[in-house]
Coordinates of C-alpha atoms and ligand atoms in Angstrom, one line a residue:
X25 CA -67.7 -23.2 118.1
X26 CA -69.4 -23.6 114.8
X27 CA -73.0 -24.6 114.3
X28 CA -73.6 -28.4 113.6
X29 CA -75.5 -27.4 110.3
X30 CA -71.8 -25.9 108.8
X31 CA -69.6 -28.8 110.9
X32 CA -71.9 -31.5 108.7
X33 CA -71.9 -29.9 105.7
X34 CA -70.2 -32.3 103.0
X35 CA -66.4 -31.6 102.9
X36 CA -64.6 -29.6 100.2
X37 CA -62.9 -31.7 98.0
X38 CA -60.9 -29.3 95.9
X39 CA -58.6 -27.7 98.7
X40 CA -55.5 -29.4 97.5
X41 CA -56.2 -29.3 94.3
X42 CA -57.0 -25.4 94.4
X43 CA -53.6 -25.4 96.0
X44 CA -51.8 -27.2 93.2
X45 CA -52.8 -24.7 90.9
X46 CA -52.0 -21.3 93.1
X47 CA -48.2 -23.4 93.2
X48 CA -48.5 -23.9 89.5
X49 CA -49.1 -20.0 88.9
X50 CA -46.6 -18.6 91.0
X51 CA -44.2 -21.2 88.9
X52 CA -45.1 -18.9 85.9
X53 CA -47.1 -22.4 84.6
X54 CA -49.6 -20.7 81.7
X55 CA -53.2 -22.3 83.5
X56 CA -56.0 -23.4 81.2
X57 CA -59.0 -23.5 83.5
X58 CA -62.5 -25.7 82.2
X59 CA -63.3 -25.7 86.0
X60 CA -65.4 -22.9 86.6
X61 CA -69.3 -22.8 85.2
X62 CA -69.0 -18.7 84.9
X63 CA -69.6 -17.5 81.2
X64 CA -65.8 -15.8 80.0
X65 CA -68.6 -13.4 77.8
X66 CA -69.8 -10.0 78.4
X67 CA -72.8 -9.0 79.0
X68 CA -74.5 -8.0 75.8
X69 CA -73.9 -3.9 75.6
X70 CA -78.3 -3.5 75.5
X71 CA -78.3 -4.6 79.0
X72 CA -75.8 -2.7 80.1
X73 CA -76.8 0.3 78.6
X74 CA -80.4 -0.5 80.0
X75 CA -78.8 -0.5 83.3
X76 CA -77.2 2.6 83.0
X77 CA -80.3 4.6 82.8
X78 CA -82.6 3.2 85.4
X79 CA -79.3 4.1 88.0
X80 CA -80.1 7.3 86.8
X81 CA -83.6 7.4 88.2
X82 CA -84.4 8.1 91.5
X83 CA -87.3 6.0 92.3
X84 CA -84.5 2.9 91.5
X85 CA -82.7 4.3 94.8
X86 CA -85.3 2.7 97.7
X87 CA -86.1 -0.7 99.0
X88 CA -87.2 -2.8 95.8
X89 CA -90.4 -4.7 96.6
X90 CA -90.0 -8.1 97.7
X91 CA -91.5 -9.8 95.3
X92 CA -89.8 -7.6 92.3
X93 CA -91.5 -5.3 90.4
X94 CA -94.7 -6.2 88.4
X95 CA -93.1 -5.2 85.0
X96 CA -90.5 -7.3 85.7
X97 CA -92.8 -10.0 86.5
X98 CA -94.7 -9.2 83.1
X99 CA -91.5 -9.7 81.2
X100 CA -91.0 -13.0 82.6
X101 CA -94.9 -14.1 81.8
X102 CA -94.4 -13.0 78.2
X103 CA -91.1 -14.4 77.6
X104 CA -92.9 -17.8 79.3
X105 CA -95.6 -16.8 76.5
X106 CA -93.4 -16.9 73.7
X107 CA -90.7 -19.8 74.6
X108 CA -93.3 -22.5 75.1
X109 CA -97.1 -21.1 75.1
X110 CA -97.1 -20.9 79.0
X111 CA -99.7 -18.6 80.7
X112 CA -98.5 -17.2 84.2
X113 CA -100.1 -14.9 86.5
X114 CA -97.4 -12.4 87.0
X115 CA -99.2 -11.1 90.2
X116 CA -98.7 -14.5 91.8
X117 CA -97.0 -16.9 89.7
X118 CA -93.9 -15.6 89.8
X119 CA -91.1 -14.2 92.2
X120 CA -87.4 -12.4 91.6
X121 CA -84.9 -13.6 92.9
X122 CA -81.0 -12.6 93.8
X123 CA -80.0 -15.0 91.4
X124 CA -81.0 -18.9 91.3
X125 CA -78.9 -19.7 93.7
X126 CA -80.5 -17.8 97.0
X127 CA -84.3 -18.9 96.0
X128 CA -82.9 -22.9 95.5
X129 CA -81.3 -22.5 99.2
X130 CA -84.0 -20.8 100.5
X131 CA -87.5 -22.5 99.4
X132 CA -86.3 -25.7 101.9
X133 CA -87.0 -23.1 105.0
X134 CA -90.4 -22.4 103.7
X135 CA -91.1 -26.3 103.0
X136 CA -88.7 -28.2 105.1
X137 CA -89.5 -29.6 108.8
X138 CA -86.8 -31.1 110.7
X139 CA -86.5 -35.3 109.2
X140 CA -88.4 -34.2 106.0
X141 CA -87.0 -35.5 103.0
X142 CA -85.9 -34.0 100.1
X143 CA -84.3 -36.0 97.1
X144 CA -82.0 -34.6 94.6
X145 CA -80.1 -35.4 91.4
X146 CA -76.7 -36.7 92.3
X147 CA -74.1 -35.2 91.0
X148 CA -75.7 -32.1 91.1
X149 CA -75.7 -28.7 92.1
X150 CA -74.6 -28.6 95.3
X151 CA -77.1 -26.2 97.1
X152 CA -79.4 -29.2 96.8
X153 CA -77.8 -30.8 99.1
X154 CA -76.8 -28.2 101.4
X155 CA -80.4 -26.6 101.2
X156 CA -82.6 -29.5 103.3
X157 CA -79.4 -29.6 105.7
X158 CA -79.9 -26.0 107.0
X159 CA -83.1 -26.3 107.0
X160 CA -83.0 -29.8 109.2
X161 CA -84.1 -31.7 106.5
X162 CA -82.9 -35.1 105.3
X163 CA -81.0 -35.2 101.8
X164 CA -81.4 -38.6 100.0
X165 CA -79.8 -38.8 96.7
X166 CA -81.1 -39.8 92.8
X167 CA -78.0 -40.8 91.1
X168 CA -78.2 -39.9 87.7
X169 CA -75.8 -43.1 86.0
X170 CA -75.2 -43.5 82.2
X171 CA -77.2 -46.5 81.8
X172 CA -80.0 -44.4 82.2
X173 CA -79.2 -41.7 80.3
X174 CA -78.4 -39.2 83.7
X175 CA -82.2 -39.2 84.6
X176 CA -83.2 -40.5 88.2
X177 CA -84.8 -43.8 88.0
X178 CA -88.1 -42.7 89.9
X179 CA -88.9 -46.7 90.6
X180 CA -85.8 -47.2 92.5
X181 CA -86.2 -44.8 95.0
X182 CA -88.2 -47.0 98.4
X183 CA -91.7 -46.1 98.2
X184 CA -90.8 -45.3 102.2
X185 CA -89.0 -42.7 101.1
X186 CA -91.0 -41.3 98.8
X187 CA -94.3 -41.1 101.0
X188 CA -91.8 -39.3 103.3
X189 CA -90.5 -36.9 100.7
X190 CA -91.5 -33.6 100.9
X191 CA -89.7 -31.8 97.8
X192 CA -87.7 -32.9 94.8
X193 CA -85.3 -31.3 93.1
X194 CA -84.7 -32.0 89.4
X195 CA -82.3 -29.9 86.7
X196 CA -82.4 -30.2 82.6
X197 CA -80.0 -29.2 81.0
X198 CA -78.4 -30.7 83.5
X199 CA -75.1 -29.5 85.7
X200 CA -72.8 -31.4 85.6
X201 CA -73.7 -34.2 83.1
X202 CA -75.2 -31.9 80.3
X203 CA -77.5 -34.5 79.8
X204 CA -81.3 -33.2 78.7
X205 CA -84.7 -34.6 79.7
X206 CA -88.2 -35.2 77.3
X207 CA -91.5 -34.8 78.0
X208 CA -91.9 -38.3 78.9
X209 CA -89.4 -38.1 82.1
X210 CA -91.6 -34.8 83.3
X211 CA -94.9 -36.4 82.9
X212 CA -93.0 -39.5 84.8
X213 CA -92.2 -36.6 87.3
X214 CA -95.5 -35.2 87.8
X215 CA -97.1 -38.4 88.1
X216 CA -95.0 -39.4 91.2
X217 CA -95.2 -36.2 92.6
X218 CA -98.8 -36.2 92.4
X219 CA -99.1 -40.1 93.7
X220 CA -96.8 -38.9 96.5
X221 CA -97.3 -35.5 97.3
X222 CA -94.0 -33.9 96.3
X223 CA -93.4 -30.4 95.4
X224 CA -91.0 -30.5 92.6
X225 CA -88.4 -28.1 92.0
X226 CA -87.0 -27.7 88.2
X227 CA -83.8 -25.7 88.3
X228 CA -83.7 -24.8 84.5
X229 CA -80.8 -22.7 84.2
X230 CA -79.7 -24.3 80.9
X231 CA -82.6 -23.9 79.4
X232 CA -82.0 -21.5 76.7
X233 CA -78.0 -23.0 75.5
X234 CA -78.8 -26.4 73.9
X235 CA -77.5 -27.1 70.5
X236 CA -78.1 -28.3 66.7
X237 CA -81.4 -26.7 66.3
X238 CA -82.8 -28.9 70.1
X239 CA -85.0 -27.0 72.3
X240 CA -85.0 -28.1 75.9
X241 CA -89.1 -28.5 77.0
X242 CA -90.0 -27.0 80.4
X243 CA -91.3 -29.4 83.3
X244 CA -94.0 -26.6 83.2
X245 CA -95.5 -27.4 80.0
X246 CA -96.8 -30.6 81.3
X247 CA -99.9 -31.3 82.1
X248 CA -100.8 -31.0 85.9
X249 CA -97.4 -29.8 86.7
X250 CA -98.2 -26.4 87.8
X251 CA -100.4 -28.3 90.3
X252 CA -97.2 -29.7 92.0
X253 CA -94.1 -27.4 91.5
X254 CA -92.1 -24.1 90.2
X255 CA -89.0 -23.5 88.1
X256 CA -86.0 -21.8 88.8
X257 CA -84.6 -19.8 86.3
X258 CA -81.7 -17.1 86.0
X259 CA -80.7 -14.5 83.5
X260 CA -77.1 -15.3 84.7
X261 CA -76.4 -18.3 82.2
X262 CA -78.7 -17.1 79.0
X263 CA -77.3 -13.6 79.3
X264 CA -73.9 -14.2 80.6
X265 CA -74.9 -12.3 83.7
X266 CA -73.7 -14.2 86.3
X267 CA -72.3 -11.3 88.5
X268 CA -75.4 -9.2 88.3
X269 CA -77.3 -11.3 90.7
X270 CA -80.6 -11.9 88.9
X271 CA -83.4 -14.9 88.7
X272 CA -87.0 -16.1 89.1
X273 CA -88.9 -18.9 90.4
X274 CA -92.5 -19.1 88.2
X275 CA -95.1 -22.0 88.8
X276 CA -97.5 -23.1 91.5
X277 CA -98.9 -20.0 93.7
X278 CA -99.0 -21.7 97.0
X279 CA -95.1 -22.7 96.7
X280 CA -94.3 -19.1 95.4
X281 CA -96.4 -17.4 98.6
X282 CA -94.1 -20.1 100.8
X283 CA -90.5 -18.6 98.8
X284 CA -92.3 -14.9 99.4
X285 CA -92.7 -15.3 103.3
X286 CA -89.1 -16.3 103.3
X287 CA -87.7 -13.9 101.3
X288 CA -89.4 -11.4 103.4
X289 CA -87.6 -11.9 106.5
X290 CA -84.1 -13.1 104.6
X291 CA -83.5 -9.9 102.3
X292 CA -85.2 -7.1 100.9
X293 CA -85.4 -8.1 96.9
X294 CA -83.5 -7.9 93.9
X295 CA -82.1 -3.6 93.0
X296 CA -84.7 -2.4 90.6
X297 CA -81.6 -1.1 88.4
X298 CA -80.5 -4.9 88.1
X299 CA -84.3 -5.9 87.3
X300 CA -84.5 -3.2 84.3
X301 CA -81.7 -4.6 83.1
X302 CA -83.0 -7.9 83.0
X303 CA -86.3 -6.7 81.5
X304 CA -84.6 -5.4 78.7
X305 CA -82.5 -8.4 78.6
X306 CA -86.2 -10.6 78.4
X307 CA -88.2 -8.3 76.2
X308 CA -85.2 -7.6 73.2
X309 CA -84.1 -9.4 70.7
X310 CA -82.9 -12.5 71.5
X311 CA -80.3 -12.6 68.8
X312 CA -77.2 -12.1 71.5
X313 CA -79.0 -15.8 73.0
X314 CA -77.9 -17.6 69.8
X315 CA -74.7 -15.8 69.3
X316 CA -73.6 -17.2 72.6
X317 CA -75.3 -20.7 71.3
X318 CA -73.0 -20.5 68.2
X319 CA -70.1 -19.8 70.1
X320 CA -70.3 -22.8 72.9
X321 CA -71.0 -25.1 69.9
X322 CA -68.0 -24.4 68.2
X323 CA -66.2 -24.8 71.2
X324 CA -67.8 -28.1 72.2
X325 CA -67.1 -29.6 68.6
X326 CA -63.9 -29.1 68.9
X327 CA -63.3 -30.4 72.3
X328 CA -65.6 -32.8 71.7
X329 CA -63.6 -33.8 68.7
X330 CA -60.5 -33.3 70.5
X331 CA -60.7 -35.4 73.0
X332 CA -62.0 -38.7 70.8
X333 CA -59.3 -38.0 69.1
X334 CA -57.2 -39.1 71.9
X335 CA -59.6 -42.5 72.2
X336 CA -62.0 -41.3 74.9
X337 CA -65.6 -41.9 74.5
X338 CA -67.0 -38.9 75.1
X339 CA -70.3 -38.2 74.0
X340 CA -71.7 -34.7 72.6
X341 CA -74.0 -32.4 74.4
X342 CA -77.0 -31.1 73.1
X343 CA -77.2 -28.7 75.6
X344 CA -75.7 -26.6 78.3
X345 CA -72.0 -25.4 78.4
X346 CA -70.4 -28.6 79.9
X347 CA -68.6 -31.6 78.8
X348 CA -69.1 -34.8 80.9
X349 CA -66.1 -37.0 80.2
X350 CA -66.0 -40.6 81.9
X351 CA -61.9 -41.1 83.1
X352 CA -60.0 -44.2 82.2
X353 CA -59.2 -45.3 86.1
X354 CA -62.4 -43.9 87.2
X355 CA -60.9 -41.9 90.0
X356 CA -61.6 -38.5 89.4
X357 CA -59.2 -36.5 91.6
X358 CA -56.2 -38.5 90.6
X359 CA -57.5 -37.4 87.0
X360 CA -57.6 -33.8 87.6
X361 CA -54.2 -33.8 89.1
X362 CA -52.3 -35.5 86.7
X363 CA -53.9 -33.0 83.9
X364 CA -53.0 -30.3 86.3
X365 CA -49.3 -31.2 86.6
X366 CA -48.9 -32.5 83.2
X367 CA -50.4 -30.5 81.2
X368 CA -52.0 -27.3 82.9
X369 CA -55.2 -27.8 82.5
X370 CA -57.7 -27.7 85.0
X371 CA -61.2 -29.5 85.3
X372 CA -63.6 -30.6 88.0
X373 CA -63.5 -33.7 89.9
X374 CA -67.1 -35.1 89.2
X375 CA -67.1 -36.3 93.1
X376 CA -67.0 -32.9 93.9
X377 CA -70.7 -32.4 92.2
X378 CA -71.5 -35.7 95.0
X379 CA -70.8 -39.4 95.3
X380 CA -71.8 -40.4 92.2
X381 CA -70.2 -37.7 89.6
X382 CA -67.3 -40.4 90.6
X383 CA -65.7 -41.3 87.5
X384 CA -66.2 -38.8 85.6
X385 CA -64.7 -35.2 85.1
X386 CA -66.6 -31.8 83.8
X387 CA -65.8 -28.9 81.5
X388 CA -66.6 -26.1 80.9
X389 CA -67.0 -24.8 77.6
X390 CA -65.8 -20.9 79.2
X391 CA -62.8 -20.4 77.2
X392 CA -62.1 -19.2 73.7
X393 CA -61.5 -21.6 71.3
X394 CA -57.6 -21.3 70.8
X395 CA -57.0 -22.2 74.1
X396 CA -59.0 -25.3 73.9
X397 CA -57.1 -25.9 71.2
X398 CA -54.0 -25.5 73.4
X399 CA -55.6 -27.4 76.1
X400 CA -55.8 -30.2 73.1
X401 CA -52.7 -29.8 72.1
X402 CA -51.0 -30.5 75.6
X403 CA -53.2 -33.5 76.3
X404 CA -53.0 -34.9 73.4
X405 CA -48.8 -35.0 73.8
X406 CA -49.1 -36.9 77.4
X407 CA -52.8 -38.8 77.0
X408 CA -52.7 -40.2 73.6
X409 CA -53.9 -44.0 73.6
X410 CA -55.8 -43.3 76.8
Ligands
PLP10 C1 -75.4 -21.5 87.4 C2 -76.5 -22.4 88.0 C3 -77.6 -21.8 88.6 C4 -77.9 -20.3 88.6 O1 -77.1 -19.7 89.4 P1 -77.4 -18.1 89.8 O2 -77.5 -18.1 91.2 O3 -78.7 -17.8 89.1 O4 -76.3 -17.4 89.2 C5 -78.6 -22.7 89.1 N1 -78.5 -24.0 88.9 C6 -77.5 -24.6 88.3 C7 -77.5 -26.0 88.2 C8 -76.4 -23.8 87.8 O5 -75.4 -24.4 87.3

């Protein structure tokens, strides 16, 4: 009965493993979950209070616009301004969205013909994957491997395929790895894009929780890139706001005009009481921002810390909320379920983020830091040696 576009989608891997830990609950077992890339923090009280008053206006109670309104779009532009001295035209350089996700699923159906092909950063996010498939496109994977620091090697991929190529999909910070990309890998990007006619796609959603003083460049501040692509950003990761639905794609007018005339016939925009909230959350003080930076980094030194202790090499982030930790047998389901049913502690499979995350497992930095002590603590009893 179902549609070949959901029968081919690439299977879930964690059923059995979300199982396993619904079992180990009812058992009364006391769960430590890394798996899920949600922040455990509020939502600074500013925003919410920001919130609370444009419910209370009427003109906040009708259709939004579909683009999102202009002094949204103005607050974007100026935060673009200050972060990294980008100019954007916030009348047509920049679009809301209902959070990253829906605009990173969506731009394929403005730019994706049936057998066009779109590469992607594998592991990755998995809604580049599943993006070209609904839209009849053709996914063909960049693995990102340690031996090249989890950047795609652009002179591997068949110049057939490139030529053929009609969109590329690149993410620093990146999810899962947490590894982080210079100015030298974009103007690498742009170049190929150019040579080959690519729109690029910078999912930046980490941009603004890196570490030790480091400040993630955007793909945008490159020279020419504006010519061949847009970034997608969120307030849901930077402001803990994950459940308010909230994001942005800024960049190359043509591309954004493409997203637009999707958008338009796929939903009617982003609630204005949502978008005040995130103007306030753009145009105050971004204090809460490195409060939340403070608080990862302790937590990733001292899981960091923790598990070297235990003899893994594990290297430390400089950015996102995520540890990428390479396991000893290399098979990264059988990892996750012995931690699971040894110790309680749950983590993601990298092979769940796409063929090549296998190997390695992810955490996330989303719980306080005297239960990643515990978490420590219970490894350390059955993994030490490791
Ligand atoms: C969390 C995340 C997003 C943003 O998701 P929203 O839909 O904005 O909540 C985008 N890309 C990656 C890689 C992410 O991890």
């Amino acid at each position: 009965m179902l549609a070949d576009r959901i029968r081919n989608l690439p299977p879930y891997l964690f059923d059995e493993i979300d199982r396993r830990i619904e079992e180990k609950k009812k058992e009364g077992v006391d769960i430590i979950t890394f798996g899920v890339g949600d922040p455990d923090l509020p939502t600074p009280r500013h925003i919410i209070e920001a919130c609370c008053e444009a419910a209370k206006k009427p003109e906040n109670h009708r259709y939004p616009s579909y683009t999102g309104l202009l002094s949204f779009r103005k607050a974007v532009a100026k935060r673009y301004e200050l972060d990294y001295g980008i100019e954007l035209d916030p009348e047509t350089e920049i679009i809301v969205s209902l959070g990253s996700k829906e605009s990173i699923h969506n731009i394929h159906f403005a730019f994706i013909d049936p057998g066009d092909i779109v590469l992607y950063t594998n592991p990755g996010y998995p809604v580049y994957r599943t993006g070209p498939l609904f839209a009849g496109g053709k996914a063909y994977p960049m693995p990102l491997i340690k031996e090249n620091r989890f950047l795609p090697d652009l002179d591997s991929i068949p110049s057939e395929k490139a030529r053929n190529a009609k969109l590329m999909w690149i993410n620093y910070p990146n999810n899962p790895t947490a590894a982080v990309a210079d100015r030298e890998f974009y103007k690498a990007v742009v170049d190929f894009a150019t040579e080959n006619e690519i729109i690029v796609c910078s999912d930046e959603a980490y941009s603004s929780i890196a570490f030790d003083g480091y400040k993630p460049p955007s793909f945008l501040e490159i020279e020419g890139a504006k010519d061949v692509g847009v970034v997608f950003n969120s307030l849901s990761k930077t402001y803990n706001m994950t459940g308010w639905r909230i994001g942005y794609v800024v960049g190359n007018s043509e591309i954004i005009d493409g997203l637009r005339k999707v958008k338009t016939n796929v939903d009617s925009g982003t609630s204005q009481i949502i978008q005040e909230a995130g103007i306030a959350a753009l145009m105050s003080s971004q204090e809460c921002v490195k409060e939340n930076i403070r608080i990862y980094q302790e937590r990733r030194n001292i899981l960091v810390e923790g598990l070297r202790s235990m003899g893994f090499d594990c290297e430390t982030p400089k950015a996102t909320f995520y540890v990428w930790l390479e396991v000893p047998e290399g098979d990264s389901i059988e990892f996750t379920k012995m931690l699971l049913d040894e110790c309680g502690v749950v983590c993601t499979p990298g092979i769940g983020f796409g063929e090549y995350g296998e190997g390695y497992v992810r955490f996330a930095l989303t719980q306080p830091v005297e239960r990643i002590n515990e978490a420590i603590e219970r490894m350390d009893k059955v993994l030490k040696g490791a």
